[in-house]
Coordinates of C-alpha atoms and ligand atoms in Angstrom, one line a residue:
K1 CA 19.6 7.6 25.7
T2 CA 17.9 4.3 26.5
C3 CA 15.9 3.0 23.7
P4 CA 13.4 0.3 24.5
L5 CA 13.0 -0.6 20.8
W6 CA 13.3 -4.3 21.6
N7 CA 10.2 -4.3 23.9
F8 CA 8.3 -2.3 21.4
R9 CA 9.2 -4.7 18.6
M10 CA 8.2 -7.7 20.6
K11 CA 4.6 -6.3 20.8
F12 CA 4.4 -5.8 17.0
Q13 CA 2.7 -8.6 15.1
P14 CA 4.2 -9.2 11.6
D15 CA 1.8 -9.4 8.8
P16 CA 2.4 -12.6 6.7
K17 CA 0.5 -11.0 3.8
W18 CA 3.1 -8.3 3.3
E19 CA 6.3 -9.9 4.9
F20 CA 9.1 -10.1 2.3
P21 CA 12.2 -12.3 2.7
R22 CA 15.2 -10.2 3.6
S23 CA 17.4 -12.5 1.6
L24 CA 15.6 -11.5 -1.6
L25 CA 16.4 -7.8 -1.1
K26 CA 19.7 -6.4 -2.3
I27 CA 20.4 -2.9 -1.0
E28 CA 22.2 -0.7 -3.7
Q29 CA 22.5 2.8 -2.5
V30 CA 21.2 5.6 -0.2
L31 CA 18.7 7.9 -1.9
G32 CA 18.3 10.3 1.0
E33 CA 18.5 10.5 4.8
G34 CA 17.4 12.7 7.6
E35 CA 18.0 12.8 11.3
F36 CA 16.4 9.4 12.0
G37 CA 15.2 8.0 8.7
R38 CA 16.8 6.8 5.5
V39 CA 15.6 5.9 2.0
L40 CA 17.5 3.3 0.1
R41 CA 17.4 2.0 -3.4
A42 CA 17.3 -1.8 -3.7
K43 CA 16.6 -4.7 -6.0
A44 CA 13.8 -7.1 -4.8
M45 CA 13.6 -10.5 -6.4
N46 CA 10.1 -11.7 -7.5
I47 CA 8.2 -9.0 -5.6
G48 CA 4.5 -8.2 -6.2
G49 CA 4.1 -11.0 -8.7
I50 CA 6.8 -9.6 -11.0
P51 CA 9.4 -12.3 -11.8
G52 CA 13.1 -11.4 -11.5
P53 CA 14.6 -8.2 -10.0
T54 CA 12.6 -5.0 -9.5
T55 CA 14.1 -1.7 -8.5
V56 CA 12.4 -0.6 -5.2
A57 CA 12.8 2.1 -2.6
V58 CA 13.3 1.0 1.0
K59 CA 12.3 3.1 3.9
T60 CA 14.2 2.4 7.2
L61 CA 15.5 4.0 10.3
K62 CA 19.0 5.1 11.2
E63 CA 20.8 3.5 14.2
N64 CA 20.0 6.5 16.4
A65 CA 16.2 6.3 15.9
C66 CA 14.1 5.5 18.9
T67 CA 10.7 4.1 19.8
S68 CA 8.6 7.1 18.5
E69 CA 10.4 7.0 15.1
L70 CA 9.7 3.3 14.9
A71 CA 6.1 3.8 15.9
D72 CA 5.8 6.4 13.0
L73 CA 7.4 4.0 10.5
L74 CA 5.1 1.2 11.6
S75 CA 2.1 3.5 11.4
E76 CA 3.1 4.5 7.9
Y77 CA 3.2 0.7 7.1
Q78 CA -0.4 0.3 8.4
L79 CA -1.6 3.3 6.3
L80 CA 0.2 2.2 3.2
K81 CA -1.4 -1.2 3.3
E82 CA -4.8 0.4 3.1
A83 CA -4.0 2.9 0.3
Q84 CA -4.4 1.8 -3.3
H85 CA -4.5 4.5 -5.9
P86 CA -2.4 5.3 -9.0
N87 CA -1.5 8.7 -7.4
V88 CA -0.5 7.3 -4.0
I89 CA 2.9 5.6 -3.5
R90 CA 2.4 1.8 -3.4
L91 CA 3.6 -0.5 -0.7
L92 CA 5.2 -3.7 -2.1
G93 CA 6.2 -5.4 1.1
A94 CA 8.0 -5.1 4.4
C95 CA 10.7 -6.8 6.4
T96 CA 9.7 -6.7 10.0
T97 CA 11.2 -9.9 11.3
P98 CA 13.3 -11.0 13.2
P99 CA 12.7 -8.5 16.1
G100 CA 16.4 -7.5 16.3
A101 CA 16.8 -6.6 12.6
P102 CA 16.0 -3.2 11.0
V103 CA 12.5 -2.7 9.8
Y104 CA 12.3 -2.1 6.0
L105 CA 9.2 -0.8 4.2
I106 CA 9.5 -1.7 0.5
I107 CA 7.8 0.8 -1.7
E108 CA 7.6 1.4 -5.4
F109 CA 10.6 3.3 -6.9
A110 CA 9.9 6.7 -8.4
E111 CA 12.3 7.3 -11.3
F112 CA 12.4 11.1 -10.9
G113 CA 12.5 11.4 -7.1
S114 CA 10.7 14.1 -5.3
L115 CA 8.6 16.6 -7.2
R116 CA 10.4 19.5 -5.4
N117 CA 13.8 18.4 -6.6
Y118 CA 12.4 17.6 -10.1
L119 CA 10.9 21.1 -10.3
R120 CA 14.2 22.7 -9.3
R121 CA 16.2 20.5 -11.7
S122 CA 14.0 21.6 -14.5
R123 CA 15.0 25.3 -13.8
H124 CA 18.7 24.6 -14.5
L125 CA 17.8 22.9 -17.7
E126 CA 15.8 25.9 -18.9
S127 CA 18.7 28.2 -18.5
E128 CA 21.1 25.6 -20.0
N129 CA 18.9 25.2 -23.0
R130 CA 18.1 28.9 -23.2
I131 CA 14.4 28.2 -22.9
P132 CA 12.8 31.5 -22.0
A133 CA 11.9 32.0 -18.4
P134 CA 8.3 30.7 -17.9
T135 CA 6.8 34.1 -18.0
S136 CA 3.8 32.6 -19.8
L137 CA 3.5 29.8 -17.4
L138 CA -0.2 29.0 -17.0
S139 CA -1.3 32.4 -18.4
T140 CA -1.0 31.7 -22.1
S141 CA 0.6 29.1 -24.4
P142 CA 3.1 26.3 -23.5
I143 CA 6.8 27.2 -23.3
N144 CA 8.5 26.4 -26.5
V145 CA 11.1 23.7 -26.3
S146 CA 14.2 24.7 -28.2
E147 CA 15.5 22.3 -30.8
E148 CA 18.7 21.5 -29.0
S149 CA 16.8 20.5 -25.9
Q150 CA 14.5 18.2 -27.9
C151 CA 17.6 16.3 -28.9
S152 CA 18.4 15.3 -25.4
D153 CA 16.4 12.8 -23.3
N154 CA 17.2 14.7 -20.2
A155 CA 15.7 17.9 -21.6
L156 CA 12.6 16.1 -22.7
N157 CA 12.1 14.5 -19.3
Y158 CA 12.8 17.7 -17.4
T159 CA 11.0 20.3 -19.6
I160 CA 7.9 21.5 -17.8
T161 CA 5.1 23.1 -19.8
P162 CA 2.1 24.9 -18.2
R163 CA 0.0 21.8 -19.1
D164 CA 2.4 19.7 -17.1
I165 CA 1.9 21.9 -14.1
L166 CA -1.9 21.5 -14.4
S167 CA -1.5 17.8 -14.9
F168 CA 0.6 17.5 -11.7
A169 CA -2.0 19.6 -9.8
W170 CA -4.8 17.3 -11.2
Q171 CA -3.0 14.1 -10.3
I172 CA -2.2 15.2 -6.8
S173 CA -5.8 16.3 -6.3
K174 CA -7.0 12.9 -7.4
G175 CA -4.7 11.1 -5.0
M176 CA -5.8 13.5 -2.2
T177 CA -9.5 13.0 -3.1
Y178 CA -8.9 9.3 -2.6
L179 CA -7.1 9.7 0.7
A180 CA -9.8 12.1 2.0
D181 CA -12.4 9.5 0.9
I182 CA -10.7 6.8 3.0
K183 CA -10.5 9.3 5.9
L184 CA -6.8 9.6 5.7
V185 CA -5.4 13.0 6.6
H186 CA -1.9 13.5 5.2
R187 CA -0.7 16.3 7.5
D188 CA 2.4 17.0 5.5
L189 CA 1.4 17.6 1.9
A190 CA 4.3 19.4 0.1
A191 CA 6.2 19.1 -3.1
R192 CA 9.0 17.3 -1.2
N193 CA 6.5 14.6 -0.3
V194 CA 5.2 13.9 -3.8
L195 CA 7.3 11.5 -5.9
L196 CA 7.4 11.5 -9.6
A197 CA 7.4 8.0 -11.2
T198 CA 8.0 6.9 -14.8
G199 CA 5.7 8.8 -17.2
R200 CA 5.8 11.7 -14.8
V201 CA 3.1 10.2 -12.7
C202 CA 2.7 11.9 -9.3
K203 CA 2.6 9.7 -6.3
I204 CA 1.7 11.1 -2.9
S205 CA 4.0 9.7 -0.2
D206 CA 5.3 10.3 3.3
F207 CA 2.1 10.1 5.2
G208 CA 1.9 8.7 8.7
L209 CA 4.2 11.4 10.0
T210 CA 7.4 9.8 8.8
R211 CA 8.6 13.3 7.8
D212 CA 12.2 12.9 8.7
V213 CA 13.9 12.0 5.5
Y214 CA 14.0 15.5 4.0
E215 CA 16.9 17.3 5.5
D216 CA 16.3 21.0 5.1
D217 CA 14.9 23.9 7.0
A218 CA 11.2 23.2 6.1
Y219 CA 10.6 21.7 9.5
L220 CA 10.7 23.6 12.7
K221 CA 12.0 21.5 15.6
R222 CA 9.4 21.3 18.4
S223 CA 9.0 19.1 21.4
K224 CA 6.6 17.0 19.4
G225 CA 8.8 16.4 16.4
R226 CA 9.5 18.5 13.3
V227 CA 6.7 20.8 12.1
P228 CA 6.4 22.0 8.5
V229 CA 5.1 25.5 9.5
K230 CA 5.0 27.1 6.1
W231 CA 2.7 24.4 4.8
M232 CA 0.4 24.4 7.8
A233 CA -3.2 25.8 8.1
P234 CA -3.7 28.3 10.8
E235 CA -5.9 25.9 12.8
S236 CA -3.1 23.3 12.7
L237 CA -0.6 25.9 13.9
A238 CA -2.9 27.2 16.7
D239 CA -4.8 24.1 17.9
H240 CA -3.1 21.1 16.3
V241 CA -6.3 20.5 14.3
Y242 CA -5.6 18.4 11.1
T243 CA -8.4 17.6 8.7
S244 CA -8.7 17.1 4.9
K245 CA -9.4 20.9 4.8
S246 CA -6.0 21.6 6.4
D247 CA -4.5 19.3 3.7
V248 CA -6.3 21.6 1.2
W249 CA -4.4 24.6 2.7
S250 CA -1.1 22.7 2.3
F251 CA -2.1 21.9 -1.3
G252 CA -2.5 25.6 -1.9
V253 CA 1.2 26.0 -0.9
L254 CA 2.1 23.1 -3.1
L255 CA 0.4 24.9 -6.0
W256 CA 2.6 27.9 -5.3
E257 CA 5.7 25.5 -5.3
L258 CA 4.6 24.2 -8.7
V259 CA 4.2 27.6 -10.3
T260 CA 7.5 28.8 -8.9
L261 CA 9.2 25.6 -10.0
G262 CA 10.1 24.6 -6.4
A263 CA 10.8 27.9 -4.7
S264 CA 10.6 28.0 -0.9
P265 CA 7.3 29.5 0.3
Y266 CA 7.0 32.8 2.2
P267 CA 10.5 33.9 1.2
G268 CA 12.0 36.2 3.9
V269 CA 9.2 35.4 6.4
D270 CA 10.4 34.1 9.8
V271 CA 8.4 31.0 10.7
H272 CA 7.8 32.4 14.2
N273 CA 5.9 35.4 12.7
L274 CA 3.9 33.4 10.2
Y275 CA 0.9 32.6 12.3
N276 CA 0.2 36.2 13.3
L277 CA 0.7 37.3 9.7
L278 CA -1.8 34.7 8.4
K279 CA -4.3 35.6 11.2
A280 CA -4.1 39.2 10.1
G281 CA -5.0 38.1 6.5
Y282 CA -1.6 38.0 4.9
R283 CA -1.2 35.6 2.0
M284 CA 1.6 35.0 -0.5
E285 CA 1.2 37.2 -3.5
K286 CA 0.6 36.0 -7.0
P287 CA 3.8 34.7 -8.7
S288 CA 4.5 36.8 -11.8
N289 CA 4.1 33.9 -14.2
C290 CA 0.8 32.7 -12.6
S291 CA -2.6 33.3 -14.2
Q292 CA -5.4 35.0 -12.2
Q293 CA -7.5 31.8 -12.6
L294 CA -4.8 29.7 -10.9
Y295 CA -4.1 32.3 -8.2
K296 CA -7.7 32.5 -7.4
L297 CA -7.8 28.7 -6.8
M298 CA -4.6 28.9 -4.7
V299 CA -6.0 31.7 -2.5
S300 CA -9.3 29.8 -2.1
C301 CA -7.3 27.0 -0.5
W302 CA -6.0 29.5 2.0
H303 CA -9.4 30.6 3.3
Q304 CA -9.2 31.3 7.0
E305 CA -12.4 29.3 7.5
P306 CA -11.6 25.6 6.8
G307 CA -15.2 24.9 5.6
M308 CA -14.9 27.6 3.0
R309 CA -11.9 26.0 1.3
P310 CA -12.7 23.8 -1.8
S311 CA -12.6 20.0 -1.4
F312 CA -10.1 18.0 -3.3
K313 CA -13.0 16.7 -5.4
E314 CA -13.9 20.2 -6.4
L315 CA -10.3 21.1 -7.1
T316 CA -10.0 18.0 -9.4
S317 CA -12.9 19.2 -11.4
H318 CA -11.3 22.6 -11.8
W319 CA -8.1 21.1 -13.2
E320 CA -10.1 18.9 -15.5
R321 CA -12.0 21.9 -16.9
M322 CA -8.7 23.9 -17.3
L323 CA -7.1 20.9 -19.1
E324 CA -10.1 20.5 -21.4
D325 CA -9.9 24.2 -22.2
G326 CA -6.4 23.5 -23.4
V327 CA -4.5 25.8 -21.1
Ligands
ACK1 O1 14.4 14.0 -4.8 P1 15.0 12.7 -4.3 O2 16.0 12.1 -5.1 O3 13.8 11.8 -4.1 O4 15.4 12.8 -2.8 C1 14.5 12.3 -1.9 C2 15.1 11.3 -0.9 O5 14.8 10.0 -1.3 C3 14.7 11.5 0.5 O6 13.3 11.4 0.6 C4 14.1 10.0 -2.5 N1 13.0 9.0 -2.5 C5 12.1 8.8 -1.5 N2 11.3 7.8 -1.8 C6 11.6 7.4 -3.0 C7 11.0 6.5 -3.9 N3 9.9 5.7 -3.5 N4 11.5 6.3 -5.1 C8 12.6 7.1 -5.5 N5 13.2 8.0 -4.7 C9 12.7 8.2 -3.5 C10 13.6 11.4 -2.7

């Protein structure tokens, strides 16, 4: 297909405030790729006021990408410039010149990768270390870490207690409160689009519709790109209406992903039937290890009426109270 990328790029005005010299960026490896997009790990010299090399992630397009994918990447660039919060992934710079060269968005590197993969990795560890299945997750006390797992760094980094789950929910709510305050609707909030940085700090990423780098069946192919049906509010599915309240719906699904340590939502439900099921009042049932209190919050995010769903600010207060209560 013809790809008028060149014309498009000619209209784009580089931003000297963020432009980073390509020669100071050393690409090391591919972290992940989708149909059109790719995330690389790289070292950037003297970036963001830090002397010497810093490990960074670089978001770019594959050779087969076209104008609309470039427009998405550049729109993410614009959004990332505006967003500054500890729970939102930080832009460090960009390489957008010369016009013929690939566009690179340089973002902070998240040591543990995506929250979804992190949650799933923690499961294997639990069985390897014979930590009991998280039957008490969020309903009573923390899971005990066995002595042998305490010995290994990996086990420490990948052991998830009920308190960690609450902390993740709290951090993501804080980041989303900030995004809602600056009137930014994410549209694709899901565990795969939250990154986990050193200290297990949650960083919301992948806004601006650059949803291509995750290669799995979470997205349904449609004429207007790939659609994450199982995370979408009914009003988004029916009328393409996206608001912070539809982000709250997605957050409810993310909570379900947290409690199930990264399971795929609506198991066994065909995406084509989902809208009608939701309209008829169907919701995912309470995972067995989930407390009533948490399930109630999850279900409140799935209120049919967007205005009846809690705000991210209210959700943040709930997590704070639960954390104070020492759950
Ligand atoms: O779980 P992962 O290793 O973490 O697999 C995905 C993959 O790239 C495609 O999205 C990883 N990834 C994306 N952005 C970053 C980042 N800023 N830091 C570290 N890993 C990243 C993600």
